[in-house]
Short mmCIF file of C-alpha atoms in Angstrom, two decimals:
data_model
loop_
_atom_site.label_atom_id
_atom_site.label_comp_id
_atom_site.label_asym_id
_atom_site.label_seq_id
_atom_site.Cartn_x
_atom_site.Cartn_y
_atom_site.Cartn_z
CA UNK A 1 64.24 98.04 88.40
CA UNK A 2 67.58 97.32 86.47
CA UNK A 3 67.78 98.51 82.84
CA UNK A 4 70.85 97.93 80.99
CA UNK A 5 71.60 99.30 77.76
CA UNK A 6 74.65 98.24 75.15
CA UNK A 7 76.56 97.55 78.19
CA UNK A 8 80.33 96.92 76.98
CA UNK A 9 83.26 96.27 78.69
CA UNK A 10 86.63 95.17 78.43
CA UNK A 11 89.63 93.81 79.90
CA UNK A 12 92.26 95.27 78.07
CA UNK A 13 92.04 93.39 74.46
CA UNK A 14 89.78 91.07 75.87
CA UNK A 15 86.31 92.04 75.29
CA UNK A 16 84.45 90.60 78.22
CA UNK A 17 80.85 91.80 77.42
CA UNK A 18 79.99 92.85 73.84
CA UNK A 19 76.92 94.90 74.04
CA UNK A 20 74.53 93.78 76.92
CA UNK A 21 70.71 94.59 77.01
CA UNK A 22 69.22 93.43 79.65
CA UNK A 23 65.85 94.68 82.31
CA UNK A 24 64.64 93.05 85.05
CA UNK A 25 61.19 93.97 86.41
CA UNK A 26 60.22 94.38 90.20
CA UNK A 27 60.05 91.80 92.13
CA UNK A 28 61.58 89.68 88.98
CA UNK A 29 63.84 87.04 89.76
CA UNK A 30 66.34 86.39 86.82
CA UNK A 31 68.75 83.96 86.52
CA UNK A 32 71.56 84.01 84.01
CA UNK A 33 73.79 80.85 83.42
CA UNK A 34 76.43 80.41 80.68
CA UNK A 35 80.01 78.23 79.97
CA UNK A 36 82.78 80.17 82.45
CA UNK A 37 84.00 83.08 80.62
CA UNK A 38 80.81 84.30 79.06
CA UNK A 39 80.82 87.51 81.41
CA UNK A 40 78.07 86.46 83.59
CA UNK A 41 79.82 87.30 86.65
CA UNK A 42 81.27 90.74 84.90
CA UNK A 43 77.71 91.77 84.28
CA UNK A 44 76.47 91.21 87.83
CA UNK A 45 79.67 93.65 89.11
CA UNK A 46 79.23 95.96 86.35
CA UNK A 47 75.30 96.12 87.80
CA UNK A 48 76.70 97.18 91.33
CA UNK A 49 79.50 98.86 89.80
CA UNK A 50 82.38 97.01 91.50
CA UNK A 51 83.45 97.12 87.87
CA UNK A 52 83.35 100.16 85.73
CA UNK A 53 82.05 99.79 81.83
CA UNK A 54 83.57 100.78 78.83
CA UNK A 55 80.41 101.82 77.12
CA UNK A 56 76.30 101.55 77.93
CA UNK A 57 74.03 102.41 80.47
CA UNK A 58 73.03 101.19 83.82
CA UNK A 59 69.68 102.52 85.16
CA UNK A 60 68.56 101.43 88.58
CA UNK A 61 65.19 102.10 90.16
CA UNK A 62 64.44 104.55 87.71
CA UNK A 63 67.55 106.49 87.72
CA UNK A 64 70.43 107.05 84.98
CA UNK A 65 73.73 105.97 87.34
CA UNK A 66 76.30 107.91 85.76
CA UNK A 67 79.32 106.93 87.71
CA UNK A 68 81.45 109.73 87.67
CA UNK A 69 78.96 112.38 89.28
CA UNK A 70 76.53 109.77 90.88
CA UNK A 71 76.97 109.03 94.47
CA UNK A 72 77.66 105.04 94.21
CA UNK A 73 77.94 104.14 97.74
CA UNK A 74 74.07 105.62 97.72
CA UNK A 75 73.54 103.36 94.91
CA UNK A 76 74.91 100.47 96.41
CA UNK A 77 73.06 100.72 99.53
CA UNK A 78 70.15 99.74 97.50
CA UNK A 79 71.78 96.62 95.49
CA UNK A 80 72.83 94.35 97.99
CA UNK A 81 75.38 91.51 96.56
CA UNK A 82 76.46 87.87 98.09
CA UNK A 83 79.54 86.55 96.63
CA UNK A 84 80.56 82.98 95.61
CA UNK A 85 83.38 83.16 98.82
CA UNK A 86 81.16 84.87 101.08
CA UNK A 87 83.86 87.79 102.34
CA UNK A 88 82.55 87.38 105.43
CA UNK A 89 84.52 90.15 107.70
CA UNK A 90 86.45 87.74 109.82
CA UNK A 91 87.06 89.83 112.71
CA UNK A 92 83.75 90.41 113.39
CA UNK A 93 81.57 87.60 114.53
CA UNK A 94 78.39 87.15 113.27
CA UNK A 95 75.99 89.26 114.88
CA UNK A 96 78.68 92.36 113.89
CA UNK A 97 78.58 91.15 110.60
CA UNK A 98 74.79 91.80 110.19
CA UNK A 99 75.27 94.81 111.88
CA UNK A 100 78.16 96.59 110.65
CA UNK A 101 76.43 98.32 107.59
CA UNK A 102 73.33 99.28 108.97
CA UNK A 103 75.34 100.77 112.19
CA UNK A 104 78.09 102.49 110.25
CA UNK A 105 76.47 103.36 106.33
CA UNK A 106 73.04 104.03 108.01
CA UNK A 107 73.74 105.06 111.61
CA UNK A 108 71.27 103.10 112.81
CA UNK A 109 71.45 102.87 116.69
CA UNK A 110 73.01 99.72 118.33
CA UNK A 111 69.84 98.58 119.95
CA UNK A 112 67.74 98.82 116.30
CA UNK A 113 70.05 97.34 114.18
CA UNK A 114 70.74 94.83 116.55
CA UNK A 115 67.33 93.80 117.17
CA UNK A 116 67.02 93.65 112.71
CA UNK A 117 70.20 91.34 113.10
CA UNK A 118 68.77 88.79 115.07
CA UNK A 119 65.37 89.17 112.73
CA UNK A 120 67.34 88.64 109.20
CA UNK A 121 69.92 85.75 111.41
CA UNK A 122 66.70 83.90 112.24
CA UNK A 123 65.19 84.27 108.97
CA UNK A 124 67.90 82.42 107.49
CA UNK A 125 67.87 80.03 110.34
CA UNK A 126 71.77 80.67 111.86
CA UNK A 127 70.09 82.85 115.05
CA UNK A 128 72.11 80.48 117.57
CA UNK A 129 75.56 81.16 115.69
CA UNK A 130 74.92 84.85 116.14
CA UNK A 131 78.05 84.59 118.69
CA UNK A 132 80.51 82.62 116.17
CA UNK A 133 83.08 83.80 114.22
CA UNK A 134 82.64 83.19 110.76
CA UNK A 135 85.85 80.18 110.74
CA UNK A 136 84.17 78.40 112.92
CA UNK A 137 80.86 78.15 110.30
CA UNK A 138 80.65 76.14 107.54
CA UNK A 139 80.52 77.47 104.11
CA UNK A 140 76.74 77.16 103.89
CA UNK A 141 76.00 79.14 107.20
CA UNK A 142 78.50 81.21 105.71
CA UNK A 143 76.68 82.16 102.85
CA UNK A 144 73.69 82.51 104.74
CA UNK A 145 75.63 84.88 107.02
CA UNK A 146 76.34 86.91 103.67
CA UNK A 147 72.70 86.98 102.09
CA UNK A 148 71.33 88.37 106.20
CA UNK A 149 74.11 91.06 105.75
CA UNK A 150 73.44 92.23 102.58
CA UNK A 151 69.46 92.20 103.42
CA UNK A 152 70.43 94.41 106.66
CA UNK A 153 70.71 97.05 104.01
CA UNK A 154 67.12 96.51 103.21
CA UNK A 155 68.39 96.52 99.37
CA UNK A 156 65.62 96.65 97.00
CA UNK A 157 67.52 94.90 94.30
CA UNK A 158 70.02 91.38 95.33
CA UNK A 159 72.30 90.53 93.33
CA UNK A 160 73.89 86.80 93.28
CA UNK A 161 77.18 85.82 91.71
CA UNK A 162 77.49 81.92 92.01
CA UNK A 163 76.40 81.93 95.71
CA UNK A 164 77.08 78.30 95.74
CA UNK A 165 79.79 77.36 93.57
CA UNK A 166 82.21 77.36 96.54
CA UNK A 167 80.38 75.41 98.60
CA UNK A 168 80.08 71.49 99.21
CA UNK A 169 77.27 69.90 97.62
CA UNK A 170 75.66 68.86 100.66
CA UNK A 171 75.39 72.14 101.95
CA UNK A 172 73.98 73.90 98.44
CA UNK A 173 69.93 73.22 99.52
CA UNK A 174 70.46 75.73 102.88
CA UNK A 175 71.75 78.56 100.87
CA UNK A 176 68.76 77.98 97.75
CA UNK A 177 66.31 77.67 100.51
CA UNK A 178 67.47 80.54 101.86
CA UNK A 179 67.18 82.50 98.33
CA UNK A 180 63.61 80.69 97.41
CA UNK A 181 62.06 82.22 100.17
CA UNK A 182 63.62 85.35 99.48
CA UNK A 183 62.55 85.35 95.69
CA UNK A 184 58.99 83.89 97.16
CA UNK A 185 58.69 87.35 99.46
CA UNK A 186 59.42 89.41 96.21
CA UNK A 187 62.38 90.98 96.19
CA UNK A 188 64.16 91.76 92.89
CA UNK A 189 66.73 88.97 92.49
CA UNK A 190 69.55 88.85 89.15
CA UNK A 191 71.43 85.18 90.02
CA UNK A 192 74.69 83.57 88.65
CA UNK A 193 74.40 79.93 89.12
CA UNK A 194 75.31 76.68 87.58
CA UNK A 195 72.37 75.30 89.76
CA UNK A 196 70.03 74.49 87.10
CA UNK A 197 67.63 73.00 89.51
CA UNK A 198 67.61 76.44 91.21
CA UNK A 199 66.74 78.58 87.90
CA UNK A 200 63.98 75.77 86.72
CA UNK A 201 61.79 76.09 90.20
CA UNK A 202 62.55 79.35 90.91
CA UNK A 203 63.45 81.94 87.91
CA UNK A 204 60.98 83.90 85.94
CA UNK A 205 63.04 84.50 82.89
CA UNK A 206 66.43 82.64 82.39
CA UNK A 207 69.23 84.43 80.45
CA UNK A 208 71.96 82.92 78.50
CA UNK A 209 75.11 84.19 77.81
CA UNK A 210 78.02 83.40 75.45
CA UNK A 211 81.07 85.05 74.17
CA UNK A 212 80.21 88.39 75.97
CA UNK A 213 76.28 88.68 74.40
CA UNK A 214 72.95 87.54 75.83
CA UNK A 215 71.86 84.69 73.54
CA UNK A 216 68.69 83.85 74.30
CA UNK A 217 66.46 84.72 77.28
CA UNK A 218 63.23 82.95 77.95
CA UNK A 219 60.92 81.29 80.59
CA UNK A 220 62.63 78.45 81.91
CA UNK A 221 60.02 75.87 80.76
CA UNK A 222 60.33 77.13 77.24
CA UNK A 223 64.58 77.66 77.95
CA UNK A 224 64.98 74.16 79.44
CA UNK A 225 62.37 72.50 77.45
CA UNK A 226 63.19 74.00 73.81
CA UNK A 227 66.09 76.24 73.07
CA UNK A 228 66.32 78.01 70.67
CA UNK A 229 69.98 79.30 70.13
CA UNK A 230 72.53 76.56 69.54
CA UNK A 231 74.99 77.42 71.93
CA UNK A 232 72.36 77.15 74.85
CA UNK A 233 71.81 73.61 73.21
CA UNK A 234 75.18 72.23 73.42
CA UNK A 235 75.02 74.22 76.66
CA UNK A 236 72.32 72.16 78.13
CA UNK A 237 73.41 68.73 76.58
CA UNK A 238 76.83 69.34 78.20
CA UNK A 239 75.48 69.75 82.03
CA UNK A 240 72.00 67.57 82.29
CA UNK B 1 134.54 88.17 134.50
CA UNK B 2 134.51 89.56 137.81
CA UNK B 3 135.70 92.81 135.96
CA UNK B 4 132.95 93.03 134.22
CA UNK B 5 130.81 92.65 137.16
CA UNK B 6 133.19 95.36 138.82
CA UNK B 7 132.34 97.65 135.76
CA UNK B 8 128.65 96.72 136.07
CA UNK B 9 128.54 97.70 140.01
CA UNK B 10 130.62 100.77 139.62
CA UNK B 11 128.14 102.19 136.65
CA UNK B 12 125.16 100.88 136.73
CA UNK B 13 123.67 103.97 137.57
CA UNK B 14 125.21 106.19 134.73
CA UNK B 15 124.13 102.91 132.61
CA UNK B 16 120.40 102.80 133.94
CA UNK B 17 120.06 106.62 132.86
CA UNK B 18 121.75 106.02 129.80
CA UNK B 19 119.10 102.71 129.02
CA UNK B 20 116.31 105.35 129.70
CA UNK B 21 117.17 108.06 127.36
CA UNK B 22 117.41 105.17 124.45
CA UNK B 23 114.15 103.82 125.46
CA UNK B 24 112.96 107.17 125.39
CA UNK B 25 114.23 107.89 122.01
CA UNK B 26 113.57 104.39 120.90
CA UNK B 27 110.09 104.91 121.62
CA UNK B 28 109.28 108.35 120.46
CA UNK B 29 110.99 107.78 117.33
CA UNK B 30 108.92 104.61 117.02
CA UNK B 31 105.52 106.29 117.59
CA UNK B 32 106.44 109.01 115.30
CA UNK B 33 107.66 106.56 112.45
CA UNK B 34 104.61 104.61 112.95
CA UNK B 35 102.33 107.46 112.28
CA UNK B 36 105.21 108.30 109.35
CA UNK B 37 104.79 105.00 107.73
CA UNK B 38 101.29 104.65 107.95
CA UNK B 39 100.30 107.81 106.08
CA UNK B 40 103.12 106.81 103.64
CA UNK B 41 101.48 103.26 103.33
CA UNK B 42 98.51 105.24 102.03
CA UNK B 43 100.11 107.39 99.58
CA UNK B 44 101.89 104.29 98.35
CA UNK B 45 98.74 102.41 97.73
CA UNK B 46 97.31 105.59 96.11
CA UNK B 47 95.80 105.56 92.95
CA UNK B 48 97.71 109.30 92.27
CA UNK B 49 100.88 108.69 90.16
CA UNK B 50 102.41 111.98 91.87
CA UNK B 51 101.89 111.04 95.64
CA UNK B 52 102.59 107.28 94.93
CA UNK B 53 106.46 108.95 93.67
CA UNK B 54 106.27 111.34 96.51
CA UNK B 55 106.13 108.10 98.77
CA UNK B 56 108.47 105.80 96.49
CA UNK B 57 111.02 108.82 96.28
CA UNK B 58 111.29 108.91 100.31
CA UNK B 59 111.28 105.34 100.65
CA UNK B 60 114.38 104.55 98.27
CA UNK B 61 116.11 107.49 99.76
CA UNK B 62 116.01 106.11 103.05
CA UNK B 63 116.61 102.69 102.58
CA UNK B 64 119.44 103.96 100.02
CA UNK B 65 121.69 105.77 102.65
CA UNK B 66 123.37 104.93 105.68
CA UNK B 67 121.14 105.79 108.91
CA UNK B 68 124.35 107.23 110.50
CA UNK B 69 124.29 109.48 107.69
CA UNK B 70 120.90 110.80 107.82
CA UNK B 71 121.25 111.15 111.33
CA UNK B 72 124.69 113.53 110.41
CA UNK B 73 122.87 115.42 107.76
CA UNK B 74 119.73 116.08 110.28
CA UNK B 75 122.07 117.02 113.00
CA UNK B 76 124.37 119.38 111.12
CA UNK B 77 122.63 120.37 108.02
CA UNK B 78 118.54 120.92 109.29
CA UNK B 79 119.14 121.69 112.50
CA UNK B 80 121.56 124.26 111.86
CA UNK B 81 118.59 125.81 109.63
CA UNK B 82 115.67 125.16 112.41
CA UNK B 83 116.76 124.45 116.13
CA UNK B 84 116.09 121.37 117.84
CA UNK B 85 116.97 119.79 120.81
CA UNK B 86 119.08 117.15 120.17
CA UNK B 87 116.82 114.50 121.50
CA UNK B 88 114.14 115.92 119.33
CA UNK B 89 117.27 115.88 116.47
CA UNK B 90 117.87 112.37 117.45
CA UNK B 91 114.85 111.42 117.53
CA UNK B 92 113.31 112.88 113.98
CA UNK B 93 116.43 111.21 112.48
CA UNK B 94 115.34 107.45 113.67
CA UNK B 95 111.80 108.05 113.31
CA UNK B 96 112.27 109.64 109.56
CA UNK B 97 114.60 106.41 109.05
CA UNK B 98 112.06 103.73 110.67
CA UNK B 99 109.15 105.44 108.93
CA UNK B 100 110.21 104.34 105.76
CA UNK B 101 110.55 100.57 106.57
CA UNK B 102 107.38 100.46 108.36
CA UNK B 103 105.38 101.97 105.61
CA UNK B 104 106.72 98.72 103.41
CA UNK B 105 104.91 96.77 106.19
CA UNK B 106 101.95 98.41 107.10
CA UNK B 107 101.75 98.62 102.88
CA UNK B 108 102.44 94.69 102.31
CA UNK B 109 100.01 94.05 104.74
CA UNK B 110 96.80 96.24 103.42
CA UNK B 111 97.82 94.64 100.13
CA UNK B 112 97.85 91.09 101.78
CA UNK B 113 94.05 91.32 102.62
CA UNK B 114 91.57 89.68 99.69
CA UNK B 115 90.19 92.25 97.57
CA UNK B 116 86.90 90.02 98.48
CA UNK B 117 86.78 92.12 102.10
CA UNK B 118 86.51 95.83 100.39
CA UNK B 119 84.37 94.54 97.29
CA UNK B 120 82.00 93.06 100.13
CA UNK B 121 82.48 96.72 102.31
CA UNK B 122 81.74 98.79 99.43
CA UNK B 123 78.84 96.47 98.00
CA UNK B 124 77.38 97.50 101.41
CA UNK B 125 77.29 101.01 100.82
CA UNK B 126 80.26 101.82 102.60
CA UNK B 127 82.67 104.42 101.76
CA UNK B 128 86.52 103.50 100.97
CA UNK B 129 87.79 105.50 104.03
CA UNK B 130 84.99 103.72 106.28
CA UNK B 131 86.05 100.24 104.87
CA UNK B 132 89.40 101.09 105.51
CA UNK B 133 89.38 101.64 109.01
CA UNK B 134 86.55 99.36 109.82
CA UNK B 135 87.26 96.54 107.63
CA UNK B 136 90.66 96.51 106.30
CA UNK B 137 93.03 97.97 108.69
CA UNK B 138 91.50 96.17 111.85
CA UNK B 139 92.76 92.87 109.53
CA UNK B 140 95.64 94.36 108.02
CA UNK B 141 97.00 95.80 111.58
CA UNK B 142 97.14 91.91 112.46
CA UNK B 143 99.37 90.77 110.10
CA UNK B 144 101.59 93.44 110.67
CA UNK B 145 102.62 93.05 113.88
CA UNK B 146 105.10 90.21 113.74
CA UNK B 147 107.22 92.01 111.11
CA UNK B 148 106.36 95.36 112.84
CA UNK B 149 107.62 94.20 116.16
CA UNK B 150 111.03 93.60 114.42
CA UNK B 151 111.41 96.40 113.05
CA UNK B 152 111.14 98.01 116.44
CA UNK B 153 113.44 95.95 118.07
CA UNK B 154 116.05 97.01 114.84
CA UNK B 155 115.12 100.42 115.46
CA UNK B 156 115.68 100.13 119.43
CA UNK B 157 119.33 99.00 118.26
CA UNK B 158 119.83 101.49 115.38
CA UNK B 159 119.09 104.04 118.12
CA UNK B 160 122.67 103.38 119.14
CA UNK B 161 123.80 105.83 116.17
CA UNK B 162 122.97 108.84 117.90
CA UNK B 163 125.55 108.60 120.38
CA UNK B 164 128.00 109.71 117.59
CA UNK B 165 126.32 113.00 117.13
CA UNK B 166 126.90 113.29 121.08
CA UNK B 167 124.08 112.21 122.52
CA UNK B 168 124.91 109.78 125.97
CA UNK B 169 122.33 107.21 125.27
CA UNK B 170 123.81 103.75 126.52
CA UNK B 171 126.00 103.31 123.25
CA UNK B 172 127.14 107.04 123.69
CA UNK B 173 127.78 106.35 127.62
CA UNK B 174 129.80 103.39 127.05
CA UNK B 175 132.16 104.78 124.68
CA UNK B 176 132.84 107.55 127.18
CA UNK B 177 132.92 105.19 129.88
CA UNK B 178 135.73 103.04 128.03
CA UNK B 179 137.57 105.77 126.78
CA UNK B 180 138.19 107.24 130.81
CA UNK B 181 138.67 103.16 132.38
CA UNK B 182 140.37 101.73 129.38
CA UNK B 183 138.64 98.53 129.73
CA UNK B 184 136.69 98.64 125.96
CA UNK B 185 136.29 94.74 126.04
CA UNK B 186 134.79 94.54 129.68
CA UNK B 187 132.43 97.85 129.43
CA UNK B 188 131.19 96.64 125.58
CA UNK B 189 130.19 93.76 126.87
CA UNK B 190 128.61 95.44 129.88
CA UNK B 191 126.62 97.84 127.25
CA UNK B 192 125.49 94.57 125.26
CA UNK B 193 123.75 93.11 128.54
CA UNK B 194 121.68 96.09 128.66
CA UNK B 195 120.86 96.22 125.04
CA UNK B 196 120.11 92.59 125.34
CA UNK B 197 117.79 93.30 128.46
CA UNK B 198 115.92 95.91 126.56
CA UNK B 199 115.40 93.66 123.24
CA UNK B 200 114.24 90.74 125.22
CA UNK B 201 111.84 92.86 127.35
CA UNK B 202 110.49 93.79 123.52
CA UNK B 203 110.14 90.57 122.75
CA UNK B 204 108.43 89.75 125.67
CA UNK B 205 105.94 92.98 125.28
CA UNK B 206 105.84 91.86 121.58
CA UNK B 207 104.84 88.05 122.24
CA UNK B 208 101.78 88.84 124.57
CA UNK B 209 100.28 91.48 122.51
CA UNK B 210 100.85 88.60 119.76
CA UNK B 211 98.88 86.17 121.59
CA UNK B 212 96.18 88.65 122.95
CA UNK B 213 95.35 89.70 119.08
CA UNK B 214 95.13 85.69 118.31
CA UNK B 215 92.49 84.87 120.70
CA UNK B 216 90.59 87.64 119.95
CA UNK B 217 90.01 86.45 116.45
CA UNK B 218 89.02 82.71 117.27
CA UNK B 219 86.74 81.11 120.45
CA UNK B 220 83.00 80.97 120.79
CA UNK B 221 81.49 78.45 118.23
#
């Protein structure tokens, strides 16, 4: 689903990521961790090019995305992305939240999309908030709010970046829940977290990044259990 | 102060005209700056070095001059090349002028939205025009209406300038009006009072739309 080749970018001397290769499978769920400032969160954007790249290649569901003559907004319809502070819109209330993409990117009709609203607001359990605006919700609901929006978009691939670093620690289980099931149903998942707990039940292959490189990628049993690079070991040591 | 009351009685209907025809021009100089300023606010947030100039060019002119001036070169210099009325005159002149200062706000307050709200519209598949106007602007429009709503109430007293280019708006009126009585003091004063009347009814306009935009954004948990 997501093939990226020699992927390098930079922020102006600062050489954020350093040659990236990196594919994720369908219906793989990936989660890539690292010390803040390794690029994680760069790679994600550069993914759903919210960031352009120096050099490399991005190919998504099969197709070269070249971003000067492909249509991105096309693209992005099909890589949905939650955000560590949510960006809920907040003059819309829920419900228009859930439905503002699917009503104004897909021209769905009202009554459709907002029938698939109250479907994806149940399925992440906030159906009774549909009414609320989103600073009356707590940041978990919040970011549950986010992950039914992006889904509205039926996006084949979901992108993550540190969905619950802004968030009080009691209210970090909802939102994993939330993204268990979704990994559970199949969907195509790349995460930045810090929740190590998270990648251990849940990943298929974790990724590790330092100083702009991947530096070792493996199952988490194997990653957590025995790694192999010595970064990921201080890494590790350093958090658990 | 019963002379002033004696001026108010004796005039108040040359005075009520007058008070229309600079809430007239107040208004359609306004609507047109508006529309001015936002398009400006766009080319001033535009990624084109040439139309960002354009906009920065026309922005320091404005604020660089004297209104009176611009409102002398538009009278006598332009309209001696084209023909306008001179409301229309008048009323290009303040709206040209307020344009400029309302672009700075409707500009500071696109800018003062998190970048979060167009990454999240365009992560959605939506186009930069459609997150515009459905996502930024709706938020953006918001902010701007405090410092909007006094730069219409300056513009509703700048609009005073026209009278020397003839026009018999209430500033224009009253200096006729004093120069045939010879009571300045007493029919200045009379001319405040209705500039005061039409800044607080303004104010009062501005508070309730104010409030009405507030409670929109808040309420049912």
């Amino acid at each position: 689903m997501i093939q990226v080749k020699n992927l390098v970018k930079s922020f102006g001397s600062n050489i954020v990521l350093n040659g990236i290769d990196l594919s994720v499978a369908e219906k793989e769920v990936v989660v890539i961790i690292g010390a803040s400032g390794s690029g994680k969160s760069t790679l994600l954007r550069c993914v759903n090019f919210l960031e352009m790249f120096d050099q490399g290649e991005i190919r998504l569901i099969g197709k070269t995305v070249i971003p000067t003559t492909t249509n991105l907004n096309k693209v992005r319809e099909e890589v949905g992305m939650v955000f560590q502070q949510f960006n809920l819109f907040p003059h819309m209330n829920v419900l228009e939240n859930v439905m503002e993409a699917p009503l104004h990117v897909k021209k769905m009709d009202k009554v459709q999309a907002k029938e698939k609203a109250m479907v994806l607001l149940k399925k992440v359990g906030l159906n009774d908030k549909a009414l609320a605006y989103p600073k009356n919700l707590s940041g978990g609901q919040k970011q549950r709010v986010a992950i039914a929006r992006a889904l509205a978009m039926e996006p084949r691939i979901m992108l993550f970046d540190e969905p619950t670093s802004a968030l009080d620690p009691e209210l970090v289980g909802e939102v994993l829940q939330v993204m268990k099931q979704l990994a559970q149903e199949g969907m195509t998942m790349v995460v930045v977290t810090h929740e190590m707990g998270f990648a251990r039940e849940v990943a298929d292959r974790v990724v590790f990044m330092g100083d702009g490189k991947i530096l070792e990628e493996a199952p988490p049993n194997e990653f957590f259990i025995n790694p192999q690079n010595n970064k990921a070991k201080q890494f590790l040591n350093s958090i658990l | 102060m019963l002379i002033i009351v004696q001026i108010f009685l004796d005039t108040y209907d040359i005075f009520i005209s007058a008070a229309l025809l600079t809430l007239r021009l107040t208004i359609t100089s306004l609507i047109i700056g508006s529309l001015i300023g936002l398009v400006v606010a766009f080319f001033r947030i535009s990624t084109n070095k040439w139309i960002y100039k354009l906009a920065t060019i026309y922005i320091e002119l404005i604020r660089g001059t004297p209104l009176i001036v611009q409102i002398a070169i538009l009278y006598f210099g332009i309209a001696s090349v084209v023909t306008f009325s001179q409301f229309w005159a008048g009323a290009l002149a303040l709206a040209i002028h307020n344009g400029a200062y309302i672009a700075e706000i409707f500009r500071g307050s696109i800018q003062s939205i998190d970048k979060g709200q167009m990454e999240a519209a365009r992560s959605l598949g939506m186009t930069y025009p459609l997150a515009m106007r459905r996502i930024i602007l709706p938020q953006a429009f918001k902010f701007s209406i405090p410092p909007l709503g006094n730069q219409f109430i300056i513009g509703l007293k700048d609009s005073s300038l026209v009278a020397y280019v003839g026009m018999a708006d209430l500033w224009g009126t009253g200096l006729s009006e004093a120069a045939s009585n010879y009571r300045q003091l007493d029919t200045y004063m009379v001319v405040g009072i209705y500039y005061l009347a039409l800044v607080l009814l303004f104010s009062y306009l501005l508070r309730k739309l104010e409030r009405r935009l507030d409670i929109d954004s808040k309420e049912i948990s």
